[in-house]
Amino acid sequence: MFSGYLAIITTILLWSGFFLSLRGGAISALTPADMALTRFLIPALVLLPITFYSRKLIFSVPKRYLVGMVVGGGLPYLLVAGLAMNYATVSDGSALVPGTLPLFVSAIAVSLFAQPLSQHRKIGLVMIVLGISLFLWSGISEAETTLVQGHVLFLLGSMMWAVFTICARIANFPALVCAGLISLVSFLLLLLLIVTNSIESSLFVFGSGQSWSSNVENWPYQELFGHLLLQGVGAGLIASFTYLHAISKLGAERTAAFGSLTPVIATLLAIVIFGEVPPVTTWLGLVCICTGSIVASNVFMREDASLAYQPPKHS
């Protein structure tokens, strides 16, 4: 159990760096595709031997769970979160993705696995909904349509991450196998999209007849190196392992609850790095979401707060 708590604390710090990196990329000349490259390239290459060695285990899992893992934790999720960061701030993203995760995890558990909701969980989920409402109200009241758009995209990202969380729990892969699979599939899919000009990249430009230029001399190497560390090594390798290890030791909902503390750390760091000082409404929303997530998880109760359902691993 101790290793589970240590893992989720490490994950919180790395997730904070992930959102800071996304924001840094959003306000730079880098595109979402460029950010995705920094996220998936290193773990795809480093974990390729493990992924190949585990291919029989991977193919033994129903494809719907594999798809759910890639969509929820791979390239589609990163593109949604990266796009949202163009319209909102670090505090918005860090609150509305990991902060609301328990709400969507619980919704899936109740609707698909008939998990009962305790009174504590109901109260916590209501607080999360209140926090979401405060974030949305901050954009609506100021007539900031782009801010509302960012909030909606972040909520979509949180829903996708909940799907990943549930599918990863059911598939029950070793952490590095899961991280390697998601990174490899996402990297290959990203290359396909770049080569076919389906997505824009400032690092690689493909023309007609598959001619391309890399514009290497103009690459922002210093910035790319920082994103590679935060995205590829931090979020792609280390956080993938620590998050899935925390799920295996603490359960999906308790892990999601501790992950909801990410907004506090990320917001404080964003104040220092980007000068993003949230308004009072945002602070209230943060408090509601973080508190609601902890209450909903029953994390301070003696009984096990992990997911009550135990579906067949590969049903």
CSV table of C-alpha atoms in Angstrom, one decimal:
chain,number,residue,atom,x,y,z
A,1,MET,CA,0.0,0.0,0.0
A,2,PHE,CA,2.9,2.4,0.8
A,3,SER,CA,4.3,1.9,-2.7
A,4,GLY,CA,0.9,2.8,-4.1
A,5,TYR,CA,0.9,6.2,-2.2
A,6,LEU,CA,4.5,6.9,-3.2
A,7,ALA,CA,3.6,6.2,-6.8
A,8,ILE,CA,0.6,8.5,-6.9
A,9,ILE,CA,2.5,11.3,-5.2
A,10,THR,CA,5.2,11.0,-8.0
A,11,THR,CA,2.4,10.9,-10.6
A,12,ILE,CA,0.9,14.1,-9.2
A,13,LEU,CA,4.2,16.0,-9.6
A,14,LEU,CA,4.8,14.6,-13.1
A,15,TRP,CA,1.2,15.4,-14.1
A,16,SER,CA,1.7,19.0,-13.0
A,17,GLY,CA,4.8,19.1,-15.2
A,18,PHE,CA,2.7,17.6,-18.0
A,19,PHE,CA,0.1,20.5,-17.9
A,20,LEU,CA,2.8,23.1,-17.6
A,21,SER,CA,4.5,21.6,-20.7
A,22,LEU,CA,1.2,21.6,-22.6
A,23,ARG,CA,0.7,25.3,-21.8
A,24,GLY,CA,4.2,26.1,-22.7
A,25,GLY,CA,3.7,24.4,-26.1
A,26,ALA,CA,0.4,26.2,-26.6
A,27,ILE,CA,1.9,29.6,-26.3
A,28,SER,CA,4.9,28.7,-28.5
A,29,ALA,CA,5.3,28.0,-32.2
A,30,LEU,CA,5.0,24.3,-31.6
A,31,THR,CA,1.8,22.5,-32.8
A,32,PRO,CA,-0.2,19.8,-31.0
A,33,ALA,CA,1.5,17.3,-33.4
A,34,ASP,CA,4.9,18.5,-32.3
A,35,MET,CA,3.9,18.1,-28.6
A,36,ALA,CA,2.6,14.6,-29.3
A,37,LEU,CA,6.0,13.7,-30.9
A,38,THR,CA,7.8,14.8,-27.7
A,39,ARG,CA,5.3,12.7,-25.7
A,40,PHE,CA,5.4,9.4,-27.5
A,41,LEU,CA,8.7,9.2,-29.3
A,42,ILE,CA,11.0,8.3,-26.4
A,43,PRO,CA,8.7,5.8,-24.6
A,44,ALA,CA,7.8,4.1,-27.9
A,45,LEU,CA,11.5,3.5,-28.7
A,46,VAL,CA,12.6,2.7,-25.2
A,47,LEU,CA,9.8,0.3,-24.5
A,48,LEU,CA,9.7,-1.3,-27.9
A,49,PRO,CA,11.5,-4.5,-26.8
A,50,ILE,CA,9.0,-4.9,-23.9
A,51,THR,CA,6.0,-4.3,-26.2
A,52,PHE,CA,7.3,-6.8,-28.8
A,53,TYR,CA,8.0,-9.4,-26.1
A,54,SER,CA,4.5,-9.0,-24.7
A,55,ARG,CA,2.7,-9.2,-28.0
A,56,LYS,CA,0.9,-12.5,-27.1
A,57,LEU,CA,-0.4,-11.0,-23.9
A,58,ILE,CA,-1.5,-7.9,-25.7
A,59,PHE,CA,-3.4,-9.8,-28.4
A,60,SER,CA,-5.1,-11.9,-25.8
A,61,VAL,CA,-7.1,-8.9,-24.6
A,62,PRO,CA,-10.3,-8.0,-26.4
A,63,LYS,CA,-9.7,-5.2,-28.9
A,64,ARG,CA,-12.3,-2.9,-27.4
A,65,TYR,CA,-10.2,-2.6,-24.2
A,66,LEU,CA,-7.0,-1.9,-26.3
A,67,VAL,CA,-8.9,0.7,-28.3
A,68,GLY,CA,-10.2,2.3,-25.1
A,69,MET,CA,-6.6,2.5,-23.7
A,70,VAL,CA,-5.2,4.1,-26.8
A,71,VAL,CA,-8.1,6.5,-27.3
A,72,GLY,CA,-8.3,7.5,-23.6
A,73,GLY,CA,-4.6,7.7,-22.8
A,74,GLY,CA,-2.8,8.0,-26.1
A,75,LEU,CA,-2.8,10.3,-29.1
A,76,PRO,CA,-6.5,11.3,-29.3
A,77,TYR,CA,-6.5,12.3,-25.6
A,78,LEU,CA,-3.3,14.4,-26.0
A,79,LEU,CA,-4.6,16.2,-29.1
A,80,VAL,CA,-7.8,17.1,-27.2
A,81,ALA,CA,-5.9,18.3,-24.1
A,82,GLY,CA,-3.4,20.2,-26.2
A,83,LEU,CA,-6.1,21.9,-28.2
A,84,ALA,CA,-7.9,22.9,-25.0
A,85,MET,CA,-4.8,24.5,-23.6
A,86,ASN,CA,-4.9,27.0,-26.4
A,87,TYR,CA,-8.2,28.4,-25.0
A,88,ALA,CA,-7.7,28.0,-21.2
A,89,THR,CA,-5.0,28.1,-18.5
A,90,VAL,CA,-3.1,25.5,-16.5
A,91,SER,CA,-5.4,25.8,-13.5
A,92,ASP,CA,-8.4,25.1,-15.8
A,93,GLY,CA,-6.8,22.0,-17.4
A,94,SER,CA,-5.3,20.5,-14.3
A,95,ALA,CA,-8.6,20.9,-12.5
A,96,LEU,CA,-11.0,19.7,-15.2
A,97,VAL,CA,-9.0,16.7,-16.3
A,98,PRO,CA,-7.6,14.8,-13.3
A,99,GLY,CA,-9.9,16.7,-10.9
A,100,THR,CA,-13.1,15.5,-12.4
A,101,LEU,CA,-11.8,12.0,-13.2
A,102,PRO,CA,-13.6,10.4,-10.2
A,103,LEU,CA,-16.9,11.7,-11.6
A,104,PHE,CA,-16.4,9.9,-14.9
A,105,VAL,CA,-14.9,6.8,-13.4
A,106,SER,CA,-17.8,6.5,-11.1
A,107,ALA,CA,-20.3,7.1,-13.9
A,108,ILE,CA,-18.8,4.2,-15.9
A,109,ALA,CA,-18.7,2.0,-12.8
A,110,VAL,CA,-22.3,2.6,-12.1
A,111,SER,CA,-23.7,2.4,-15.6
A,112,LEU,CA,-21.7,-0.5,-16.9
A,113,PHE,CA,-20.8,-2.5,-13.8
A,114,ALA,CA,-23.7,-1.7,-11.5
A,115,GLN,CA,-21.5,-0.4,-8.7
A,116,PRO,CA,-23.5,1.1,-5.8
A,117,LEU,CA,-22.8,4.7,-4.7
A,118,SER,CA,-22.2,5.3,-1.0
A,119,GLN,CA,-23.5,8.5,0.6
A,120,HIS,CA,-20.0,9.8,0.9
A,121,ARG,CA,-19.4,9.3,-2.8
A,122,LYS,CA,-22.7,11.0,-3.8
A,123,ILE,CA,-21.8,14.1,-1.7
A,124,GLY,CA,-18.3,14.2,-3.2
A,125,LEU,CA,-19.6,13.9,-6.8
A,126,VAL,CA,-22.1,16.7,-6.2
A,127,MET,CA,-19.2,18.9,-5.0
A,128,ILE,CA,-17.3,18.0,-8.2
A,129,VAL,CA,-20.3,19.0,-10.3
A,130,LEU,CA,-20.5,22.3,-8.4
A,131,GLY,CA,-16.8,22.9,-9.1
A,132,ILE,CA,-17.3,22.2,-12.8
A,133,SER,CA,-20.2,24.6,-12.8
A,134,LEU,CA,-18.1,27.4,-11.3
A,135,PHE,CA,-15.4,26.9,-14.0
A,136,LEU,CA,-18.1,27.0,-16.8
A,137,TRP,CA,-19.7,30.0,-15.2
A,138,SER,CA,-16.4,31.9,-15.1
A,139,GLY,CA,-16.3,31.7,-18.9
A,140,ILE,CA,-20.0,32.3,-19.5
A,141,SER,CA,-20.2,35.3,-17.2
A,142,GLU,CA,-17.3,37.0,-18.9
A,143,ALA,CA,-18.6,36.1,-22.4
A,144,GLU,CA,-15.4,34.2,-23.1
A,145,THR,CA,-16.6,31.7,-25.6
A,146,THR,CA,-13.0,30.4,-26.2
A,147,LEU,CA,-12.6,29.8,-22.5
A,148,VAL,CA,-15.8,27.8,-22.4
A,149,GLN,CA,-14.7,25.8,-25.4
A,150,GLY,CA,-11.5,25.0,-23.6
A,151,HIS,CA,-13.4,23.9,-20.5
A,152,VAL,CA,-15.6,21.6,-22.6
A,153,LEU,CA,-12.6,20.1,-24.3
A,154,PHE,CA,-10.9,19.4,-20.9
A,155,LEU,CA,-14.0,17.7,-19.7
A,156,LEU,CA,-14.0,15.5,-22.8
A,157,GLY,CA,-10.3,14.8,-22.1
A,158,SER,CA,-11.2,13.7,-18.5
A,159,MET,CA,-13.9,11.4,-19.9
A,160,MET,CA,-11.4,9.9,-22.2
A,161,TRP,CA,-8.9,9.4,-19.4
A,162,ALA,CA,-11.6,7.7,-17.3
A,163,VAL,CA,-12.1,5.2,-20.2
A,164,PHE,CA,-8.4,4.6,-20.2
A,165,THR,CA,-8.4,4.1,-16.4
A,166,ILE,CA,-11.2,1.5,-16.5
A,167,CYS,CA,-9.8,-0.4,-19.6
A,168,ALA,CA,-6.3,-0.5,-18.0
A,169,ARG,CA,-7.7,-1.9,-14.8
A,170,ILE,CA,-9.6,-4.7,-16.8
A,171,ALA,CA,-6.7,-5.5,-19.1
A,172,ASN,CA,-4.4,-5.7,-16.1
A,173,PHE,CA,-1.2,-5.3,-18.2
A,174,PRO,CA,2.1,-4.7,-16.4
A,175,ALA,CA,2.7,-0.9,-16.3
A,176,LEU,CA,5.5,-0.8,-18.8
A,177,VAL,CA,3.6,-3.0,-21.3
A,178,CYS,CA,0.6,-0.7,-21.1
A,179,ALA,CA,2.9,2.4,-21.6
A,180,GLY,CA,4.8,0.8,-24.4
A,181,LEU,CA,1.6,-0.2,-26.3
A,182,ILE,CA,0.0,3.2,-26.0
A,183,SER,CA,3.1,5.0,-27.0
A,184,LEU,CA,3.9,2.8,-30.0
A,185,VAL,CA,0.4,2.9,-31.4
A,186,SER,CA,0.1,6.6,-30.8
A,187,PHE,CA,3.5,7.3,-32.4
A,188,LEU,CA,2.7,5.3,-35.5
A,189,LEU,CA,-0.7,6.9,-35.9
A,190,LEU,CA,0.9,10.3,-35.4
A,191,LEU,CA,3.4,9.6,-38.2
A,192,LEU,CA,0.7,8.5,-40.5
A,193,LEU,CA,-1.3,11.7,-39.9
A,194,ILE,CA,1.8,13.9,-40.4
A,195,VAL,CA,2.9,12.1,-43.6
A,196,THR,CA,-0.6,12.4,-45.1
A,197,ASN,CA,-0.8,16.1,-44.1
A,198,SER,CA,-3.9,15.3,-41.9
A,199,ILE,CA,-2.3,17.2,-39.0
A,200,GLU,CA,0.1,20.1,-39.0
A,201,SER,CA,3.6,19.9,-37.7
A,202,SER,CA,6.1,22.7,-37.6
A,203,LEU,CA,9.0,20.3,-37.4
A,204,PHE,CA,8.2,18.2,-40.4
A,205,VAL,CA,6.5,19.4,-43.6
A,206,PHE,CA,5.4,16.9,-46.2
A,207,GLY,CA,4.5,18.1,-49.7
A,208,SER,CA,3.0,16.5,-52.8
A,209,GLY,CA,4.7,13.2,-53.8
A,210,GLN,CA,5.8,12.7,-50.2
A,211,SER,CA,8.6,15.2,-50.5
A,212,TRP,CA,9.4,16.6,-47.1
A,213,SER,CA,11.6,19.1,-45.2
A,214,SER,CA,12.5,19.0,-41.6
A,215,ASN,CA,13.5,22.6,-41.1
A,216,VAL,CA,16.2,21.3,-38.7
A,217,GLU,CA,18.2,24.5,-38.5
A,218,ASN,CA,15.1,26.4,-37.1
A,219,TRP,CA,14.1,23.8,-34.5
A,220,PRO,CA,13.8,25.3,-31.0
A,221,TYR,CA,16.2,22.7,-29.5
A,222,GLN,CA,16.2,24.1,-26.0
A,223,GLU,CA,12.4,24.1,-25.8
A,224,LEU,CA,12.1,20.7,-27.4
A,225,PHE,CA,14.5,19.2,-24.9
A,226,GLY,CA,12.5,20.5,-22.0
A,227,HIS,CA,9.3,19.1,-23.5
A,228,LEU,CA,11.0,15.7,-24.2
A,229,LEU,CA,12.0,15.5,-20.5
A,230,LEU,CA,8.5,16.5,-19.2
A,231,GLN,CA,6.4,14.7,-21.8
A,232,GLY,CA,8.5,11.8,-23.0
A,233,VAL,CA,10.5,10.8,-20.0
A,234,GLY,CA,8.2,12.2,-17.2
A,235,ALA,CA,4.6,11.7,-18.5
A,236,GLY,CA,5.5,9.0,-21.1
A,237,LEU,CA,7.7,6.7,-19.0
A,238,ILE,CA,7.8,7.4,-15.3
A,239,ALA,CA,4.2,8.6,-14.8
A,240,SER,CA,2.8,5.8,-17.0
A,241,PHE,CA,4.4,3.3,-14.6
A,242,THR,CA,3.6,5.1,-11.3
A,243,TYR,CA,0.0,5.8,-12.3
A,244,LEU,CA,-0.8,2.2,-13.3
A,245,HIS,CA,1.1,0.9,-10.2
A,246,ALA,CA,-1.0,3.2,-8.0
A,247,ILE,CA,-4.2,1.8,-9.7
A,248,SER,CA,-3.1,-1.8,-9.0
A,249,LYS,CA,-2.3,-1.0,-5.3
A,250,LEU,CA,-5.0,1.6,-4.4
A,251,GLY,CA,-7.8,1.0,-6.9
A,252,ALA,CA,-9.0,3.2,-9.7
A,253,GLU,CA,-11.2,5.6,-7.8
A,254,ARG,CA,-8.8,6.1,-4.9
A,255,THR,CA,-6.0,6.8,-7.4
A,256,ALA,CA,-8.2,9.2,-9.3
A,257,ALA,CA,-9.0,11.0,-6.1
A,258,PHE,CA,-5.4,11.6,-5.2
A,259,GLY,CA,-4.8,12.6,-8.8
A,260,SER,CA,-7.3,15.4,-8.2
A,261,LEU,CA,-4.7,17.2,-6.0
A,262,THR,CA,-2.7,17.9,-9.2
A,263,PRO,CA,-4.6,21.2,-9.8
A,264,VAL,CA,-3.2,22.7,-6.6
A,265,ILE,CA,0.4,22.0,-7.5
A,266,ALA,CA,0.0,22.8,-11.2
A,267,THR,CA,-1.8,26.1,-10.4
A,268,LEU,CA,0.8,27.3,-7.9
A,269,LEU,CA,3.6,26.4,-10.4
A,270,ALA,CA,1.8,28.2,-13.2
A,271,ILE,CA,1.5,31.4,-11.1
A,272,VAL,CA,5.3,31.4,-10.8
A,273,ILE,CA,6.2,30.3,-14.3
A,274,PHE,CA,3.5,31.9,-16.5
A,275,GLY,CA,2.1,34.5,-14.2
A,276,GLU,CA,-1.4,32.9,-14.5
A,277,VAL,CA,-3.1,34.1,-11.3
A,278,PRO,CA,-6.6,32.5,-11.2
A,279,PRO,CA,-9.7,34.6,-10.3
A,280,VAL,CA,-11.7,33.9,-7.2
A,281,THR,CA,-14.2,31.8,-9.1
A,282,THR,CA,-11.5,29.5,-10.3
A,283,TRP,CA,-10.1,29.1,-6.8
A,284,LEU,CA,-13.6,28.2,-5.5
A,285,GLY,CA,-13.9,25.7,-8.3
A,286,LEU,CA,-10.6,24.2,-7.5
A,287,VAL,CA,-11.5,23.8,-3.8
A,288,CYS,CA,-14.9,22.1,-4.7
A,289,ILE,CA,-13.3,19.7,-7.2
A,290,CYS,CA,-10.4,18.7,-5.0
A,291,THR,CA,-12.4,18.3,-1.9
A,292,GLY,CA,-15.2,16.5,-3.7
A,293,SER,CA,-12.8,14.0,-5.3
A,294,ILE,CA,-11.3,13.1,-1.9
A,295,VAL,CA,-14.7,12.8,-0.3
A,296,ALA,CA,-16.1,10.7,-3.2
A,297,SER,CA,-13.2,8.2,-3.0
A,298,ASN,CA,-13.9,7.4,0.7
A,299,VAL,CA,-10.2,7.6,1.0
A,300,PHE,CA,-10.3,8.3,4.7
A,301,MET,CA,-12.8,5.4,5.4
A,302,ARG,CA,-11.5,2.1,6.7
A,303,GLU,CA,-13.2,0.0,4.0
A,304,ASP,CA,-11.4,-0.5,0.7
A,305,ALA,CA,-12.1,2.4,-1.6
A,306,SER,CA,-11.1,0.6,-4.8
A,307,LEU,CA,-13.6,-0.2,-7.5
A,308,ALA,CA,-16.3,-2.5,-6.2
A,309,TYR,CA,-16.7,-4.3,-9.6
A,310,GLN,CA,-14.4,-7.1,-10.5
A,311,PRO,CA,-15.3,-8.0,-14.1
A,312,PRO,CA,-13.5,-10.8,-15.8
A,313,LYS,CA,-10.1,-9.6,-17.0
A,314,HIS,CA,-10.7,-10.3,-20.6
A,315,SER,CA,-14.5,-10.6,-20.9
